[in-house]
mmCIF file of C-alpha atoms in Angstrom:
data_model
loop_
_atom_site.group_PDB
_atom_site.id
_atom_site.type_symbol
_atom_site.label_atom_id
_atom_site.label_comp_id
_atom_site.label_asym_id
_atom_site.label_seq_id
_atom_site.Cartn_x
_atom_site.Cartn_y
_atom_site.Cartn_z
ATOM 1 C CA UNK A 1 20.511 1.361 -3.947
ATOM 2 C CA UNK A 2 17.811 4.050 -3.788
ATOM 3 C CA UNK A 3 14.680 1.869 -4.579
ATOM 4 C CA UNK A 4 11.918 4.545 -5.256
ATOM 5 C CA UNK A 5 12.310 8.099 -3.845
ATOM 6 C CA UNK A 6 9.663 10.900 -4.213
ATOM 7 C CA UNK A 7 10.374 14.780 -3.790
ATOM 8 C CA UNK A 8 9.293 16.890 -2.438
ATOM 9 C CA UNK A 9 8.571 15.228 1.217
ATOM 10 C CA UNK A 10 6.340 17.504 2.114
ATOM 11 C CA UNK A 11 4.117 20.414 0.680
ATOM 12 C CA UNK A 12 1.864 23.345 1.345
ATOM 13 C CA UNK A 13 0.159 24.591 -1.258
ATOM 14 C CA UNK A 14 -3.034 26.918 -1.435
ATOM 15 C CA UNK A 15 -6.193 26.045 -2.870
ATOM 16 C CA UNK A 16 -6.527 26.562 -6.797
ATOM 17 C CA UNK A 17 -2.291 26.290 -7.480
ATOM 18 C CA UNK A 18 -1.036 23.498 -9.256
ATOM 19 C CA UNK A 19 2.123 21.477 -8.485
ATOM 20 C CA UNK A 20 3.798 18.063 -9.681
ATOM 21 C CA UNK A 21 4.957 15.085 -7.524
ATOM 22 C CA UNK A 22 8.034 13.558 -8.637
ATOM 23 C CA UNK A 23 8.984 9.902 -8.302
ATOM 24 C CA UNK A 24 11.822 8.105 -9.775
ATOM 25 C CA UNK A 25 13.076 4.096 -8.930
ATOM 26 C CA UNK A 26 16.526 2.555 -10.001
ATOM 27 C CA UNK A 27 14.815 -1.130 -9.815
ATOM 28 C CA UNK A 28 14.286 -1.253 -13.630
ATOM 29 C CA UNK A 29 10.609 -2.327 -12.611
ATOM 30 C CA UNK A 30 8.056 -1.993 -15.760
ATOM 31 C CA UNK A 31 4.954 -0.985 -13.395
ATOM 32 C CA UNK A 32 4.954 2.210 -11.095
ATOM 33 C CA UNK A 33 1.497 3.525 -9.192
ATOM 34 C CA UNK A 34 0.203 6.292 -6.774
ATOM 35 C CA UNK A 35 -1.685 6.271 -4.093
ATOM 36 C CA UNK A 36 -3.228 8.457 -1.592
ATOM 37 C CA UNK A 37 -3.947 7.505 2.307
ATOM 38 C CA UNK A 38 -5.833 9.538 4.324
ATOM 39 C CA UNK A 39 -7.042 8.435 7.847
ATOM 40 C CA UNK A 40 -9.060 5.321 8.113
ATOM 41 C CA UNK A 41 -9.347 4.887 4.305
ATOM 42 C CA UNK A 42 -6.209 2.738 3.908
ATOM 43 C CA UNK A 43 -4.074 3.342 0.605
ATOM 44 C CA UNK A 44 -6.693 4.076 -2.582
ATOM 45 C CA UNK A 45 -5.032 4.326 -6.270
ATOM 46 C CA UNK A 46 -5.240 6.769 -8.275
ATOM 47 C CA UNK A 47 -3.060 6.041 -11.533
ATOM 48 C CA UNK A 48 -0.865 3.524 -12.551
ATOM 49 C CA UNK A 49 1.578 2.641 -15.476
ATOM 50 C CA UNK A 50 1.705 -0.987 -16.450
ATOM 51 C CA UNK A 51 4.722 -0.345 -18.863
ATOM 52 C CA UNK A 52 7.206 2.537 -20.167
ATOM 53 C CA UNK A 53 4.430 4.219 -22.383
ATOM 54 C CA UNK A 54 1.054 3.642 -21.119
ATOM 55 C CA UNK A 55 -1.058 4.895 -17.994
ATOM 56 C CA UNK A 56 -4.379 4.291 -17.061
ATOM 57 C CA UNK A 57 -6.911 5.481 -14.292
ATOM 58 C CA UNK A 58 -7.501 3.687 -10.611
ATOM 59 C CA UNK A 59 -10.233 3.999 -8.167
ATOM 60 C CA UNK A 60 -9.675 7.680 -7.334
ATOM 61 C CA UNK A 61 -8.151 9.830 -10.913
ATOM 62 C CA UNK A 62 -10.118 12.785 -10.602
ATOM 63 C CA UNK A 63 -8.286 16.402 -10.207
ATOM 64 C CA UNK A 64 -5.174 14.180 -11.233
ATOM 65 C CA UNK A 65 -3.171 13.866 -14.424
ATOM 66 C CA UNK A 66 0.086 11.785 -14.628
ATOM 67 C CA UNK A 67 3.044 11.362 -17.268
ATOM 68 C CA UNK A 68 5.030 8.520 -17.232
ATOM 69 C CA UNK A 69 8.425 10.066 -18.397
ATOM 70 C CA UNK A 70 10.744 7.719 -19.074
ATOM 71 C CA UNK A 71 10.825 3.822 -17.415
ATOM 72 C CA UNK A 72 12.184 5.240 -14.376
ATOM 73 C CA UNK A 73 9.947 8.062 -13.418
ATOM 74 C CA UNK A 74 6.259 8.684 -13.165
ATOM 75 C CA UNK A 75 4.559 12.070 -11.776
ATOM 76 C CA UNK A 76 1.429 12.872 -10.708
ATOM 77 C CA UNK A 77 0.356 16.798 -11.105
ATOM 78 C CA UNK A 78 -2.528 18.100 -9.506
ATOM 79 C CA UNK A 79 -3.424 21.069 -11.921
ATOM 80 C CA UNK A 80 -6.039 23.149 -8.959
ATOM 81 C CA UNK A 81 -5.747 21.691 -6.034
ATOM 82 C CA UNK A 82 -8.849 21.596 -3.051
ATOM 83 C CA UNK A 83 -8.298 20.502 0.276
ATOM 84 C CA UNK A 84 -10.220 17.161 -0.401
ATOM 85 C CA UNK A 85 -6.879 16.764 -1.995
ATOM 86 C CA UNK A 86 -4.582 17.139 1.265
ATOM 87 C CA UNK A 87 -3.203 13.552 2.004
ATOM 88 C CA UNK A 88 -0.324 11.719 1.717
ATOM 89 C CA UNK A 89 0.904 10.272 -1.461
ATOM 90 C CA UNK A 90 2.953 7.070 -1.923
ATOM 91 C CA UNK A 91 4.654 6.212 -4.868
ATOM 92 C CA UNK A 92 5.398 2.491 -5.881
ATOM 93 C CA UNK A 93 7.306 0.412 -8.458
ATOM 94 C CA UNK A 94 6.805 -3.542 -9.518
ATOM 95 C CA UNK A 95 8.636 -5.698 -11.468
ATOM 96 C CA UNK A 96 7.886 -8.074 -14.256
ATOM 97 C CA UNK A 97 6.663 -11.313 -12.640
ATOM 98 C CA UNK A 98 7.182 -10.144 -9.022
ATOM 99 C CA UNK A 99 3.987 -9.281 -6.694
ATOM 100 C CA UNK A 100 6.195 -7.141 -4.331
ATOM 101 C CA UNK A 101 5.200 -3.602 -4.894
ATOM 102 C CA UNK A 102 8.182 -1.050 -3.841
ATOM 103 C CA UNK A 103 6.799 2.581 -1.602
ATOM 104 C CA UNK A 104 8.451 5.203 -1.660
ATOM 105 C CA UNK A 105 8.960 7.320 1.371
ATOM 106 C CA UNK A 106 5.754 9.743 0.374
ATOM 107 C CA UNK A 107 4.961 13.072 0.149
ATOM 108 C CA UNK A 108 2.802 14.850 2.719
ATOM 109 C CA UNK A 109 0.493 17.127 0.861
ATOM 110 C CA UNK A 110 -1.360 20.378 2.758
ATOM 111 C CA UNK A 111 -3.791 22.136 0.619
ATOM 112 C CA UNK A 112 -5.471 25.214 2.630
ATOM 113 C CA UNK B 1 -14.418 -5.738 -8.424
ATOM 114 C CA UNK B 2 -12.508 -6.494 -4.948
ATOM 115 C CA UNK B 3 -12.991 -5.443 -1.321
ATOM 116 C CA UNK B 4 -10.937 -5.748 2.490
ATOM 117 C CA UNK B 5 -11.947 -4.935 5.882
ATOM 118 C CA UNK B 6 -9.758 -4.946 8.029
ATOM 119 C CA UNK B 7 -11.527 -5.468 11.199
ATOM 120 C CA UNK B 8 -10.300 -3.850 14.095
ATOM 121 C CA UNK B 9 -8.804 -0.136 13.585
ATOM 122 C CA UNK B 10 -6.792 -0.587 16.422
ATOM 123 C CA UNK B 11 -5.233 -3.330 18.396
ATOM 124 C CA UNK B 12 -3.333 -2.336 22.096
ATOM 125 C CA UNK B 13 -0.646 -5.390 23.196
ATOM 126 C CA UNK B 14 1.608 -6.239 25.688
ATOM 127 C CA UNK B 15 5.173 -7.157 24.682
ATOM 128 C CA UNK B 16 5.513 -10.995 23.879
ATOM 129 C CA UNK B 17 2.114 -11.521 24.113
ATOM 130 C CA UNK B 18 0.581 -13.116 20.855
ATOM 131 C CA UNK B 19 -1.209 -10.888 18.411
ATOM 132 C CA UNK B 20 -3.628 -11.450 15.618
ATOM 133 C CA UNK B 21 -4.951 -8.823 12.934
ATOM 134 C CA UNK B 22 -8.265 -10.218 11.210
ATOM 135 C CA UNK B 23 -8.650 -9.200 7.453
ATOM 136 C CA UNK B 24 -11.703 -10.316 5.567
ATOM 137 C CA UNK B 25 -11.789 -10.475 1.648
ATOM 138 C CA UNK B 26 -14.762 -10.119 -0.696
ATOM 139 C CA UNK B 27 -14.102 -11.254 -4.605
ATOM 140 C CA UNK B 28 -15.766 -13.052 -7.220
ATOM 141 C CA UNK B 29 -12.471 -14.002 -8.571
ATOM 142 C CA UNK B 30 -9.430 -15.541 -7.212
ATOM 143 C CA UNK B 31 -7.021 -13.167 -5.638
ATOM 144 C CA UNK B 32 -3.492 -12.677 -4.412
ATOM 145 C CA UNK B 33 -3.607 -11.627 -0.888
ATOM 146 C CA UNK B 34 -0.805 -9.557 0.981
ATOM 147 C CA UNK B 35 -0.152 -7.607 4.635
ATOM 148 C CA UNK B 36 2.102 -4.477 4.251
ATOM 149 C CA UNK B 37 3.965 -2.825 7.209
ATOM 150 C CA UNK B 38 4.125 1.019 7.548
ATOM 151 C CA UNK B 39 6.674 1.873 10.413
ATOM 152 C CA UNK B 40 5.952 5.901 11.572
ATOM 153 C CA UNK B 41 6.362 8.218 8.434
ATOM 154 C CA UNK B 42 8.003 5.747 6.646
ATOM 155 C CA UNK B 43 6.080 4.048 3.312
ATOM 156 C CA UNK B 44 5.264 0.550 2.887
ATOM 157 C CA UNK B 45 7.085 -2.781 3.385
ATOM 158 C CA UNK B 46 5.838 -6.312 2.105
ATOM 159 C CA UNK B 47 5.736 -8.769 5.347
ATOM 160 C CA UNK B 48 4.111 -11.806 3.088
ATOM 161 C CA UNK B 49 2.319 -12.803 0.455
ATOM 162 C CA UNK B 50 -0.383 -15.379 -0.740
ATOM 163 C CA UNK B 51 -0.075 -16.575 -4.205
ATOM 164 C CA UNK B 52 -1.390 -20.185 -4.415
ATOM 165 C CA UNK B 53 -0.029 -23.425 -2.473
ATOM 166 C CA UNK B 54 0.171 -23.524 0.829
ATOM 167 C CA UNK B 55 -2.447 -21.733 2.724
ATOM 168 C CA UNK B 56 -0.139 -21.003 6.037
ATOM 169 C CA UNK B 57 2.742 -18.361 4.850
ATOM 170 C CA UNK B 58 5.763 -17.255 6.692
ATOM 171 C CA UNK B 59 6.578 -13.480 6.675
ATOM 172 C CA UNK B 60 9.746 -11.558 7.804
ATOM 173 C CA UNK B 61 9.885 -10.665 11.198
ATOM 174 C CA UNK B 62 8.225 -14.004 12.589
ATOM 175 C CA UNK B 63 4.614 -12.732 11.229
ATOM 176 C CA UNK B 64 2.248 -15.510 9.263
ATOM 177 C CA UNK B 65 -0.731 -15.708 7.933
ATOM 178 C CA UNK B 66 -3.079 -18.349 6.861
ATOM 179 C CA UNK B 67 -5.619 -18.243 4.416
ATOM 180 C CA UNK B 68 -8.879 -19.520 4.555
ATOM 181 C CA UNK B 69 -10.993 -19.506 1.155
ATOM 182 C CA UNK B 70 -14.214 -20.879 3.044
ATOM 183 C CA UNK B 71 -13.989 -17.968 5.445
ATOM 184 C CA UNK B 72 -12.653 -15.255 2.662
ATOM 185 C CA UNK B 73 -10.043 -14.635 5.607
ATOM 186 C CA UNK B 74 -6.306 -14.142 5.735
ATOM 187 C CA UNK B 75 -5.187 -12.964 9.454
ATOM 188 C CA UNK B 76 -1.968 -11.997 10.248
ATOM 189 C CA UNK B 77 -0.585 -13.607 13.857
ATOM 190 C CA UNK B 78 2.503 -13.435 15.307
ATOM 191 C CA UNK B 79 3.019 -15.718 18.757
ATOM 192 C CA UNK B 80 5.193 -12.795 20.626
ATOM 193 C CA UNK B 81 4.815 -9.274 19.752
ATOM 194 C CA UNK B 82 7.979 -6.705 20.276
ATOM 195 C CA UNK B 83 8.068 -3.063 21.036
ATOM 196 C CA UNK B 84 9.601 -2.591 17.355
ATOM 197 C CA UNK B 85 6.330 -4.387 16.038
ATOM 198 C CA UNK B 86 4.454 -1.036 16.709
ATOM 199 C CA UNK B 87 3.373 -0.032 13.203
ATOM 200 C CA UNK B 88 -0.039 0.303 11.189
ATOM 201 C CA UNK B 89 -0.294 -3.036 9.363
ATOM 202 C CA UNK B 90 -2.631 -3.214 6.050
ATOM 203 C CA UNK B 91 -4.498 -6.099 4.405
ATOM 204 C CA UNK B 92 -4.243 -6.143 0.217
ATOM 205 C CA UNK B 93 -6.016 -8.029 -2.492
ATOM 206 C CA UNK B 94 -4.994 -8.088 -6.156
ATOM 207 C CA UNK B 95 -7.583 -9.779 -8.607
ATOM 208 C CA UNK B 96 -5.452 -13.136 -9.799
ATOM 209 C CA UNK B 97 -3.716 -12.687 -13.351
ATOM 210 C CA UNK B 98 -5.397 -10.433 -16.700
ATOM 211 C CA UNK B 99 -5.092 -7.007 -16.486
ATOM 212 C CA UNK B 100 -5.600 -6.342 -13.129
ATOM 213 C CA UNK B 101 -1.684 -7.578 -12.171
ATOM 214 C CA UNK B 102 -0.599 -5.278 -9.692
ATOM 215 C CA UNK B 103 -3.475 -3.722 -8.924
ATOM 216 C CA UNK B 104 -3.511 -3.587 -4.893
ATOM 217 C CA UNK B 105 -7.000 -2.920 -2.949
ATOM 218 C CA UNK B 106 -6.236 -2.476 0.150
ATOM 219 C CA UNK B 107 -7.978 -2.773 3.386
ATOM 220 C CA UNK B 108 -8.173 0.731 6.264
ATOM 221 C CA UNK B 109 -5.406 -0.547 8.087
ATOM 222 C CA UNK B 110 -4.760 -1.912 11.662
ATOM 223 C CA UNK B 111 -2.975 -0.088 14.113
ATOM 224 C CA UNK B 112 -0.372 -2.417 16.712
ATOM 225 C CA UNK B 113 0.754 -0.658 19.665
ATOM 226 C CA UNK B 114 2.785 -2.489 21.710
ATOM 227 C CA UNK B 115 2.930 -1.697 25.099
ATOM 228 C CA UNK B 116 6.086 -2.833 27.908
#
């Protein structure tokens, strides 16, 4: 059992390209979110999906766009990226009735 | 809208000494409270949860909390700390039921290093 996995783990990218995260669970949870956390800050959202179909903005959306593929993956796609966006980024699942939220392993982002 | 603060970035301990990591909550609703675990690169892991009912709740790894809705409070303690208990821990709040299930706010997190 996988639980939620992410790729890639870890990323360099230069200031201005674009890239997608990828995150997939095998839970069959309805609800899947990312997050950032950077250094004192804690873990801030930036989009979730309540259900197969639907996504809506967190506290921190913008430079992001997500698509919620199918009920078992959700990306996030940063179409320029700055260095404000360099952090690491956590994936999570939840299922129906359940307040356990499922991370992923993250992805450590690096934009110069 | 919700808030945490976590109140000490980092706490230093000596093995099987006691511990406790203070979170403070600010809502104008009721919440859900929660403390994650996040081992060295690894992501998150529940440790407990507050729903509703009893106010003192058990974790894994002999961790509990207690909430305390006069105080907007729910501190994590654990009587004797391990080397393996060396982690960043982090406070959460969801906003009890509508939309906002699932929701997490969390706090900046509380670094445990547990020293031999």
């Amino acid at each position: 059992n996988a639980g939620v996995t992410q790729t890639p783990k870890f990323q360099v990218l230069k200031t201005g390209q674009s890239m997608t995260l990828q995150c997939a669970q095998d839970m069959n949870h309805n609800s899947m979110y990312w997050y950032r956390q950077d250094p004192g800050m804690g873990l801030r959202l930036i989009y979730y999906s309540a259900s197969e179909g639907t996504t809506d903005k967190g506290e921190v959306p913008n430079g992001y766009n997500v698509s919620r593929l199918n009920k078992r993956e959700f990306s996030l796609r940063l179409e320029s990226a700055a260095p404000s966006q360099t952090s690491v980024y956590f994936c999570a699942s939840l299922g129906i009735g359940s307040y356990e939220q499922y991370f992923g392993p993250g992805t450590r982002l690096t934009v110069t | 809208a919700q808030s945490v603060t976590q109140l000490d970035s980092q706490v230093p301990v000596f093995e099987e000494a006691p511990v406790e990591l203070r979170c403070n909550y600010s809502s104008s609703v009721s919440v859900y409270l929660f403390w994650y675990v996040q081992y060295p690169n690894q992501g998150l892991q529940l440790l407990l949860k507050y729903l509703s009912g009893s106010t003192l709740v058990k974790g894994i790894n002999g961790f509990e909390a207690e909430f305390n809705k006069s105080q907007t409070s729910f501190h994590l303690r654990k009587p004797s700390v391990h080397i393996s208990d060396t982690a960043e821990y982090f406070c959460a709040v969801n906003r009890a039921g509508g939309t906002s299930y699932g929701k997490l706010t969390f706090g900046q997190g509380t670094i445990l290093t547990v020293h031999p």
